[in-house]
C-alpha atoms as a printed R data frame, in Angstrom:
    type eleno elety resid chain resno       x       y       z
1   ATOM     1    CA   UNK     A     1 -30.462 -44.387   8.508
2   ATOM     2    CA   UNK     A     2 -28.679 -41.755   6.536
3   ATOM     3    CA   UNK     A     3 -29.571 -39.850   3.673
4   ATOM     4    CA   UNK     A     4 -27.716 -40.645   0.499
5   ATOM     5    CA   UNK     A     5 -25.172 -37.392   0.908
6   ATOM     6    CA   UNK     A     6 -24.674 -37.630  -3.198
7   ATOM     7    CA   UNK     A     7 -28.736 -37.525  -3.905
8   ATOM     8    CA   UNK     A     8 -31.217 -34.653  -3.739
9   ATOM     9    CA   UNK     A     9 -31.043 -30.714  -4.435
10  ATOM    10    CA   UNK     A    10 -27.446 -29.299  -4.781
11  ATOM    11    CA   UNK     A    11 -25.827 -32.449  -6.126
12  ATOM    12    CA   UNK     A    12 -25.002 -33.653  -9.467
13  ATOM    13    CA   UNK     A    13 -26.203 -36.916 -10.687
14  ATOM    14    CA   UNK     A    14 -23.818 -39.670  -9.934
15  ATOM    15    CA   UNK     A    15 -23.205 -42.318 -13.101
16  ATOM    16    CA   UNK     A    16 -20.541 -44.901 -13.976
17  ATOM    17    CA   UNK     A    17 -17.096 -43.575 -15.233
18  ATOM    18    CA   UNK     A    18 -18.039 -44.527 -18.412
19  ATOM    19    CA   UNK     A    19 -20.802 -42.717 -18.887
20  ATOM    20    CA   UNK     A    20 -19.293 -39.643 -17.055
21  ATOM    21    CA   UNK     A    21 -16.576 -39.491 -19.491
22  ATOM    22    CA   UNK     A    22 -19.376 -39.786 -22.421
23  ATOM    23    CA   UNK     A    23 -20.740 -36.542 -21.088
24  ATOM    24    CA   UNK     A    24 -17.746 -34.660 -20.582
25  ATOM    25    CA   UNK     A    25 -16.485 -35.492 -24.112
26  ATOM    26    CA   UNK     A    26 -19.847 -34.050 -25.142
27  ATOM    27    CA   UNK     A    27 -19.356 -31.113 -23.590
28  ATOM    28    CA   UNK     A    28 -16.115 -30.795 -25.379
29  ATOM    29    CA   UNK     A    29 -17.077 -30.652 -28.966
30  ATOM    30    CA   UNK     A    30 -18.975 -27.590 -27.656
31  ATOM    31    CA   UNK     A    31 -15.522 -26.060 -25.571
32  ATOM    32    CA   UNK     A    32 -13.456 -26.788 -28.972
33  ATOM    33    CA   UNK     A    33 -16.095 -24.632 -30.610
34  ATOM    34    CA   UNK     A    34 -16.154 -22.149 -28.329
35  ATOM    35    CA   UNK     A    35 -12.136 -21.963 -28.634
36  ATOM    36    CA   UNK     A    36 -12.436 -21.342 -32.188
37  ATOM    37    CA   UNK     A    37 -15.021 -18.169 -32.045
38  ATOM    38    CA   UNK     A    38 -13.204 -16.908 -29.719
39  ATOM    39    CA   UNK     A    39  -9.333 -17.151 -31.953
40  ATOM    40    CA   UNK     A    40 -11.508 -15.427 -34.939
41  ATOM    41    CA   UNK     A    41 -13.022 -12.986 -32.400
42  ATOM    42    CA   UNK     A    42  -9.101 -12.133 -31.708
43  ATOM    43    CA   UNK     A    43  -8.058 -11.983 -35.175
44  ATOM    44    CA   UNK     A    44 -10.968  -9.648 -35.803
45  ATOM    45    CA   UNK     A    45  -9.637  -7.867 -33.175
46  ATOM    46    CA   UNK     A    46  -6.144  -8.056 -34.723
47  ATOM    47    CA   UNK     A    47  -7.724  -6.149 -37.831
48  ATOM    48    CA   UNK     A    48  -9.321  -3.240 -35.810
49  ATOM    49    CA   UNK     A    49  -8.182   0.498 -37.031
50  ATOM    50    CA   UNK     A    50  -6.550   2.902 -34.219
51  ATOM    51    CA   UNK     A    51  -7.467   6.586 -33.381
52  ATOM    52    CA   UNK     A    52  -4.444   8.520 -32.143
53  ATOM    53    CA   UNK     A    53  -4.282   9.638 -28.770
54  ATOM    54    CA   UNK     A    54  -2.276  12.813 -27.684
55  ATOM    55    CA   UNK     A    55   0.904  11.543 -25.958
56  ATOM    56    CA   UNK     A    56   1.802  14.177 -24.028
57  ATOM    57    CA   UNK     A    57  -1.767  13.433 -22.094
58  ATOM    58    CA   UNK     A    58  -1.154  14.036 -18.472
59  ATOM    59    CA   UNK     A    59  -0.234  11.655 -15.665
60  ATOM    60    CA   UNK     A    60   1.078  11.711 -12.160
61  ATOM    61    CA   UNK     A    61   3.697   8.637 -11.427
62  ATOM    62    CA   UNK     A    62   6.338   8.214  -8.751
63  ATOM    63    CA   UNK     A    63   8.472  10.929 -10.174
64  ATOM    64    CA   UNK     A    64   5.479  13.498 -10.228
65  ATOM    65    CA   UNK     A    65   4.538  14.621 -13.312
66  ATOM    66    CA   UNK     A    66   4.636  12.640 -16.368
67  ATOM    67    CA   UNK     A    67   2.822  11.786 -19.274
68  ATOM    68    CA   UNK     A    68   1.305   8.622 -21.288
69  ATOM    69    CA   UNK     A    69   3.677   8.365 -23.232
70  ATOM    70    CA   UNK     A    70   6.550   7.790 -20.453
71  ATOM    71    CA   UNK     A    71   3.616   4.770 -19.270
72  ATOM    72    CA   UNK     A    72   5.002   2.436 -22.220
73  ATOM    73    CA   UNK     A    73   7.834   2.685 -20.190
74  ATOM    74    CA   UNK     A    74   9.675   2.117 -23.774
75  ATOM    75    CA   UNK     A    75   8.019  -1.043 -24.673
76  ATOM    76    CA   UNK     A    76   5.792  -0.431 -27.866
77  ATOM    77    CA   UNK     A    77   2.050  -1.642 -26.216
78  ATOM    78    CA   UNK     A    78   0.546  -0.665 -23.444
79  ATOM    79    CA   UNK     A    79  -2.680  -2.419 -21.520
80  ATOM    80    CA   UNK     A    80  -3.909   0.084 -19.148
81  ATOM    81    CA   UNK     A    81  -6.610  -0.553 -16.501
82  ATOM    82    CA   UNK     A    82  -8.861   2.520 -15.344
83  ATOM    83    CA   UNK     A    83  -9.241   2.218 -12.037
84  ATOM    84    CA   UNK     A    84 -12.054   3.672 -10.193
85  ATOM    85    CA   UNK     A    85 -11.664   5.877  -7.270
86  ATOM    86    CA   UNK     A    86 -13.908   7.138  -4.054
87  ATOM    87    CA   UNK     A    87 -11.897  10.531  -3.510
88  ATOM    88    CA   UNK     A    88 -11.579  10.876   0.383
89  ATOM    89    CA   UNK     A    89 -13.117   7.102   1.097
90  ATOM    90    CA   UNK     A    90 -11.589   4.928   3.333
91  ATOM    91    CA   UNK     A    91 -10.091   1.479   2.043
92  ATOM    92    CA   UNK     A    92 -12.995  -0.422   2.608
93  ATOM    93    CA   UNK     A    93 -15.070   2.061   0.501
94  ATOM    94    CA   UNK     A    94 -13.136   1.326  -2.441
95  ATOM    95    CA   UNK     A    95 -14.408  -0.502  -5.341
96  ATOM    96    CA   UNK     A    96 -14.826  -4.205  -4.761
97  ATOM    97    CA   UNK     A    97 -14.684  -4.554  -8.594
98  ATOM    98    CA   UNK     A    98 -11.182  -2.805  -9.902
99  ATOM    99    CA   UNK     A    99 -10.183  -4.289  -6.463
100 ATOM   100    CA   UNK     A   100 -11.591  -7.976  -7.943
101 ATOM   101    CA   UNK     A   101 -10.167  -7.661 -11.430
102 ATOM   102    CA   UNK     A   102  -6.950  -5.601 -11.255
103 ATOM   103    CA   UNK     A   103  -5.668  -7.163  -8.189
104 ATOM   104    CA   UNK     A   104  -5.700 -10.405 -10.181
105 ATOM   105    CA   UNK     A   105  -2.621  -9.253 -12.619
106 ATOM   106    CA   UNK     A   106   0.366  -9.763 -10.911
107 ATOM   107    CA   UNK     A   107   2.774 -11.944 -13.200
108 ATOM   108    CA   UNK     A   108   4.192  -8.940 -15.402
109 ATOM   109    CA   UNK     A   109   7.319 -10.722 -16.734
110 ATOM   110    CA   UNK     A   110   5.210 -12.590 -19.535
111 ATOM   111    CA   UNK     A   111   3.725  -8.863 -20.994
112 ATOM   112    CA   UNK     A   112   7.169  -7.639 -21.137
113 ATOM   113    CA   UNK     A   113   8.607 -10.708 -23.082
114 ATOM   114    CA   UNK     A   114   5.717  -9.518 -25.895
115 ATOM   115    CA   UNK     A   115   7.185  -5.946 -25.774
116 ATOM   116    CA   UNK     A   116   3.760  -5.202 -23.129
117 ATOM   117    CA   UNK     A   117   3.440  -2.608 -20.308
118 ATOM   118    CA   UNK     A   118   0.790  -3.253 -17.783
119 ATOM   119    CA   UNK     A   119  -0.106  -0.542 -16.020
120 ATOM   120    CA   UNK     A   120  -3.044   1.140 -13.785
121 ATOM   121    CA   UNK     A   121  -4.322   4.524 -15.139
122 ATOM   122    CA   UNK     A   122  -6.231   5.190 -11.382
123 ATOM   123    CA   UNK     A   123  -9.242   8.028 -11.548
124 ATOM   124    CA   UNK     A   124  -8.113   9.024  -8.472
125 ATOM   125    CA   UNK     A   125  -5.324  11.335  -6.569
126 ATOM   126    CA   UNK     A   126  -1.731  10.194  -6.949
127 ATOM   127    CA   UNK     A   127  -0.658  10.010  -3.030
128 ATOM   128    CA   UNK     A   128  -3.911   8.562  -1.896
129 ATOM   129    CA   UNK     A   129  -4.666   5.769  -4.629
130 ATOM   130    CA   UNK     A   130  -0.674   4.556  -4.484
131 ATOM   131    CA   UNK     A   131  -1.364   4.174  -0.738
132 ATOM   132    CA   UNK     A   132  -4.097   1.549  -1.617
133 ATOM   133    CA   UNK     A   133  -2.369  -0.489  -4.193
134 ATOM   134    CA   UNK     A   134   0.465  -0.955  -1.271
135 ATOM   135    CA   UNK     A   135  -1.613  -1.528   1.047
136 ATOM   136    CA   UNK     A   136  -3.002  -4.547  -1.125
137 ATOM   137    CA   UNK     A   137   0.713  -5.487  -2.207
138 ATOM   138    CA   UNK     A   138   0.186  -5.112  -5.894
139 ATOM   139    CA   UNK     A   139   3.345  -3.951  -8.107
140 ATOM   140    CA   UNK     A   140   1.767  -2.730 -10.840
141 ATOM   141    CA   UNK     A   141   3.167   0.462 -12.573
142 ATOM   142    CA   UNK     A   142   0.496   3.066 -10.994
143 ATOM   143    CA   UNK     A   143  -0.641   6.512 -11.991
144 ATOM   144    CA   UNK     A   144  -3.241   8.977 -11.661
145 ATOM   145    CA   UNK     A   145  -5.337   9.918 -14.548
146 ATOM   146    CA   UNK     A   146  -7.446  12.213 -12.856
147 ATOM   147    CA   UNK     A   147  -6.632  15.457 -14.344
148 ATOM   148    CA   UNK     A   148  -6.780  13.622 -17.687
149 ATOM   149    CA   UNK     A   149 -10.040  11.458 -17.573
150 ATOM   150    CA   UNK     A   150 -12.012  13.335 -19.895
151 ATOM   151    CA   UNK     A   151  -9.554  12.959 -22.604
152 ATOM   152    CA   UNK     A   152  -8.206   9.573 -21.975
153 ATOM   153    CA   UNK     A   153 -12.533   8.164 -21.757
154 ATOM   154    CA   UNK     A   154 -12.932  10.589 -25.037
155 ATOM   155    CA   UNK     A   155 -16.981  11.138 -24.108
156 ATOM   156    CA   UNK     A   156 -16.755   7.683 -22.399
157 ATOM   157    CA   UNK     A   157 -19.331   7.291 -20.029
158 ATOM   158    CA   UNK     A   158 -17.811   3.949 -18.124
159 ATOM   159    CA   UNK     A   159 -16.445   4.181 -14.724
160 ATOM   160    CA   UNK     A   160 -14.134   1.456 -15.763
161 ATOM   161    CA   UNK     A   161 -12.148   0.523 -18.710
162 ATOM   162    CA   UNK     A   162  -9.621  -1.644 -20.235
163 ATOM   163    CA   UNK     A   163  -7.989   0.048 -22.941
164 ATOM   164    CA   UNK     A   164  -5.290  -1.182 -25.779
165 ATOM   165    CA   UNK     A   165  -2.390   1.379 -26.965
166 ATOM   166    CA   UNK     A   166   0.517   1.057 -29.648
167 ATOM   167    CA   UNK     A   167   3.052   3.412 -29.549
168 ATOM   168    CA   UNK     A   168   4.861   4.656 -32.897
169 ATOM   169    CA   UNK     A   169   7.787   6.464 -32.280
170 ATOM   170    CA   UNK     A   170   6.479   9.172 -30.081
171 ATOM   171    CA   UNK     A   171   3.078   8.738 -31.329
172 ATOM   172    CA   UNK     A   172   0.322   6.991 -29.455
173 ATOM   173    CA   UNK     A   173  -2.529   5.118 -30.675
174 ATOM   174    CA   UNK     A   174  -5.771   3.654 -28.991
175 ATOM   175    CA   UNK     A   175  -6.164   0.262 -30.969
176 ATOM   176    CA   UNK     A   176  -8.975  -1.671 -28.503
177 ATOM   177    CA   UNK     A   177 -11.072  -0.407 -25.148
178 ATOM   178    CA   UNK     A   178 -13.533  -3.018 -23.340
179 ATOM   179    CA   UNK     A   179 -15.784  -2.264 -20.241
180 ATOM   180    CA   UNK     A   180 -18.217  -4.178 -18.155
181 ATOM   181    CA   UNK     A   181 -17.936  -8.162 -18.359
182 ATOM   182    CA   UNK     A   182 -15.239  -7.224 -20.806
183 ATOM   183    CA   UNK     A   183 -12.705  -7.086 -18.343
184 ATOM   184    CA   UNK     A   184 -13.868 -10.539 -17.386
185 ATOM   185    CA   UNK     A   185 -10.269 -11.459 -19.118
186 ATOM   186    CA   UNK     A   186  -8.632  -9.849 -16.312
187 ATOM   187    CA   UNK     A   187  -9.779 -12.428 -13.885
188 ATOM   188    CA   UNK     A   188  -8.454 -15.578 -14.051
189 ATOM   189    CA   UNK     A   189 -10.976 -17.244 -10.863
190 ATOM   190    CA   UNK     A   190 -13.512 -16.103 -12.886
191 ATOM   191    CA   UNK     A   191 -12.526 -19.196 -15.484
192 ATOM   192    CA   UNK     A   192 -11.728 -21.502 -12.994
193 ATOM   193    CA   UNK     A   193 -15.061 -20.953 -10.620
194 ATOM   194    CA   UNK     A   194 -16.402 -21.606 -14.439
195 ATOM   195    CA   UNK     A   195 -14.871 -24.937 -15.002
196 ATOM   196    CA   UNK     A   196 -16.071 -25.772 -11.443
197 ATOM   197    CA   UNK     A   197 -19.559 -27.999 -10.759
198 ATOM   198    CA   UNK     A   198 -21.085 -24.688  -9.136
199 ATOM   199    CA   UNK     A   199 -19.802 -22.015 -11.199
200 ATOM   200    CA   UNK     A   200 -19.414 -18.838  -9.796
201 ATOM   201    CA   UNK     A   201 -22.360 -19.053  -7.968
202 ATOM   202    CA   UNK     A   202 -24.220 -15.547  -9.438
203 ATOM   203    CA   UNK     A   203 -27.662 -15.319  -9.377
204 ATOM   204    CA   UNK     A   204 -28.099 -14.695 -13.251
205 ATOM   205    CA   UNK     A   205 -26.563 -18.051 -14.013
206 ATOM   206    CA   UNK     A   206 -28.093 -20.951 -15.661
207 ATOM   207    CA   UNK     A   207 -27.840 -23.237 -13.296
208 ATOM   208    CA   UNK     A   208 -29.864 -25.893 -11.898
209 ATOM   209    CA   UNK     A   209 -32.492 -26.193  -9.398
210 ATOM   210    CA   UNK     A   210 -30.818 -26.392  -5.654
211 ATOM   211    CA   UNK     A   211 -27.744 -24.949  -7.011
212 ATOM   212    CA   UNK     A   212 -25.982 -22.574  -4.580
213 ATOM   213    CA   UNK     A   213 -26.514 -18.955  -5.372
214 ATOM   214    CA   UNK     A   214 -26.660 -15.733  -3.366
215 ATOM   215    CA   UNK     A   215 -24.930 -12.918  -5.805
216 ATOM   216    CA   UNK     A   216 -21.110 -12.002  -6.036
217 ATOM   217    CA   UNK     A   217 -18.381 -12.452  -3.600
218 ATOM   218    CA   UNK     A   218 -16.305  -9.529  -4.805
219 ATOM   219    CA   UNK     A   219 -17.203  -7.890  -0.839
220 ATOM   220    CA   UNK     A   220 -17.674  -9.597   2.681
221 ATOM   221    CA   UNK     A   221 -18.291  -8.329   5.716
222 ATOM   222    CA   UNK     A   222 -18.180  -4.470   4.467
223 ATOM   223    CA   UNK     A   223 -15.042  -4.470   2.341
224 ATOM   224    CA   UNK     A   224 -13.684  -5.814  -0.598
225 ATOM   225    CA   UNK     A   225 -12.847  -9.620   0.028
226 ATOM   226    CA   UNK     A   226  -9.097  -9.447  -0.987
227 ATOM   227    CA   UNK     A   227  -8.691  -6.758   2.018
228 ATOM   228    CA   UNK     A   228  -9.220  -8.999   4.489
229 ATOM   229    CA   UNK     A   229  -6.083 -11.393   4.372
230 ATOM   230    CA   UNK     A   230  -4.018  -7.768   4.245
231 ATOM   231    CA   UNK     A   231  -5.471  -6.519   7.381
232 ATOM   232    CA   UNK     A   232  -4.759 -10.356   8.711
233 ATOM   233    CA   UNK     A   233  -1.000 -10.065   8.198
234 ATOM   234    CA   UNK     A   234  -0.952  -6.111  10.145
235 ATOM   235    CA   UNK     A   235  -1.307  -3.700   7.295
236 ATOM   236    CA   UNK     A   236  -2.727  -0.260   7.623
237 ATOM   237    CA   UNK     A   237  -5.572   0.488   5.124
238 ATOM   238    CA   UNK     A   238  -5.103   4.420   6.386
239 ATOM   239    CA   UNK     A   239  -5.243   5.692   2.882
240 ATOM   240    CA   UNK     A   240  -4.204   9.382   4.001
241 ATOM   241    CA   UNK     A   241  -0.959   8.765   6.167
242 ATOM   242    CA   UNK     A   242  -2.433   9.790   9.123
């Protein structure tokens, strides 16, 4: 005879409907709560000073030279990703993070209905860097920062950051930066696989005994995961033209 499939190390306890939906509406005096620290967490935010940035700071765009400034792209805020960048790395050497959380913003209509530029501020080579974003299909605005790192990470040591900027006139200003599980925002799976009876499935979760496990899935098989469906439908990932 067959095991119980529903029973044993991996599975959730099965109960009545009734006592599910106790549980869940348990859980949600805690998600309510959680809700609210997080809105007063944002309207701290809200209240933060800003340092001024020099707008002339240069970039590299489609047009060649440009600056940050031009990045608002006329809108007054800008949310600019720093991407990281292997300089002279093949596609698959790239980083399986920016790759994970930048290739996850792709709806930009909604940040320019609240006056919003999204753009990606990429630590690498113009030419090169643009190649990859094609290659993955993203339309982000895209520019190299690389000549301007130093200024734009101000002493900085991150290799990755998320960074908030108001423009005044012709004046910039830095009003918010975030780096490591900071940019956690960016990812929307992240949320879902949260909401989800195995989570993400990271090894520094809380979860419980039997639960599957077995570190991130931002790479498989050698390259970021997101690659793979590109080289499926016939794109190159030759970053250098060649």
């Amino acid at each position: 005879m067959n095991a119980d499939p529903t029973t044993g190390p991996g599975m959730p306890a099965v109960v009545d409907r009734a006592t599910w939906l106790a549980e869940v509406e348990a859980l949600r005096v805690q998600e309510k709560a959680h809700t609210r620290r997080g809105d007063a967490i944002a309207a701290a935010r809200r209240r933060l000073p800003m340092v001024e940035v020099d707008a002339a700071t240069p970039l590299t765009g489609p047009d060649g030279p440009t600056t940050l400034l031009a990045a608002f792209e006329g809108r007054t805020q800008l949310i600019a990703y720093f991407h990281m960048w292997h300089d002279g790395h093949s596609a698959a050497e790239q980083c399986e993070g920016c790759t994970y959380f930048n290739g996850q913003v792709r709806e930009l209509s909604h940040f320019h209905a609240h006056d919003v530029t999204y753009a990606t501020l990429c630590q690498g080579p113009y030419d090169e860097s643009v190649a990859y974003r094609d290659f993955m299909g993203w339309e982000v605005p895209w520019y190299s920062a690389q000549e301007s790192m130093d200024v734009l990470r101000a002493g900085r040591t991150a290799s990755f950051l998320l960074v908030c900027y108001l423009r005044r006139g012709e004046r910039v200003f830095e009003t918010y930066w975030t780096t490591g599980r900071g940019v956690e925002i960016m990812a929307p799976s992240y949320g879902l696989l949260d909401i989800t009876a195995y989570g993400r499935q990271e090894d520094w979760e809380d979860s419980p005994a039997g639960w599957p496990a077995g570190g991130g899935r931002m790479r498989t098989d050698g390259r970021p995961t997101a690659q793979w469906s590109r080289l499926r439908a016939g794109r190159s990932d030759d970053l250098t033209g060649g």
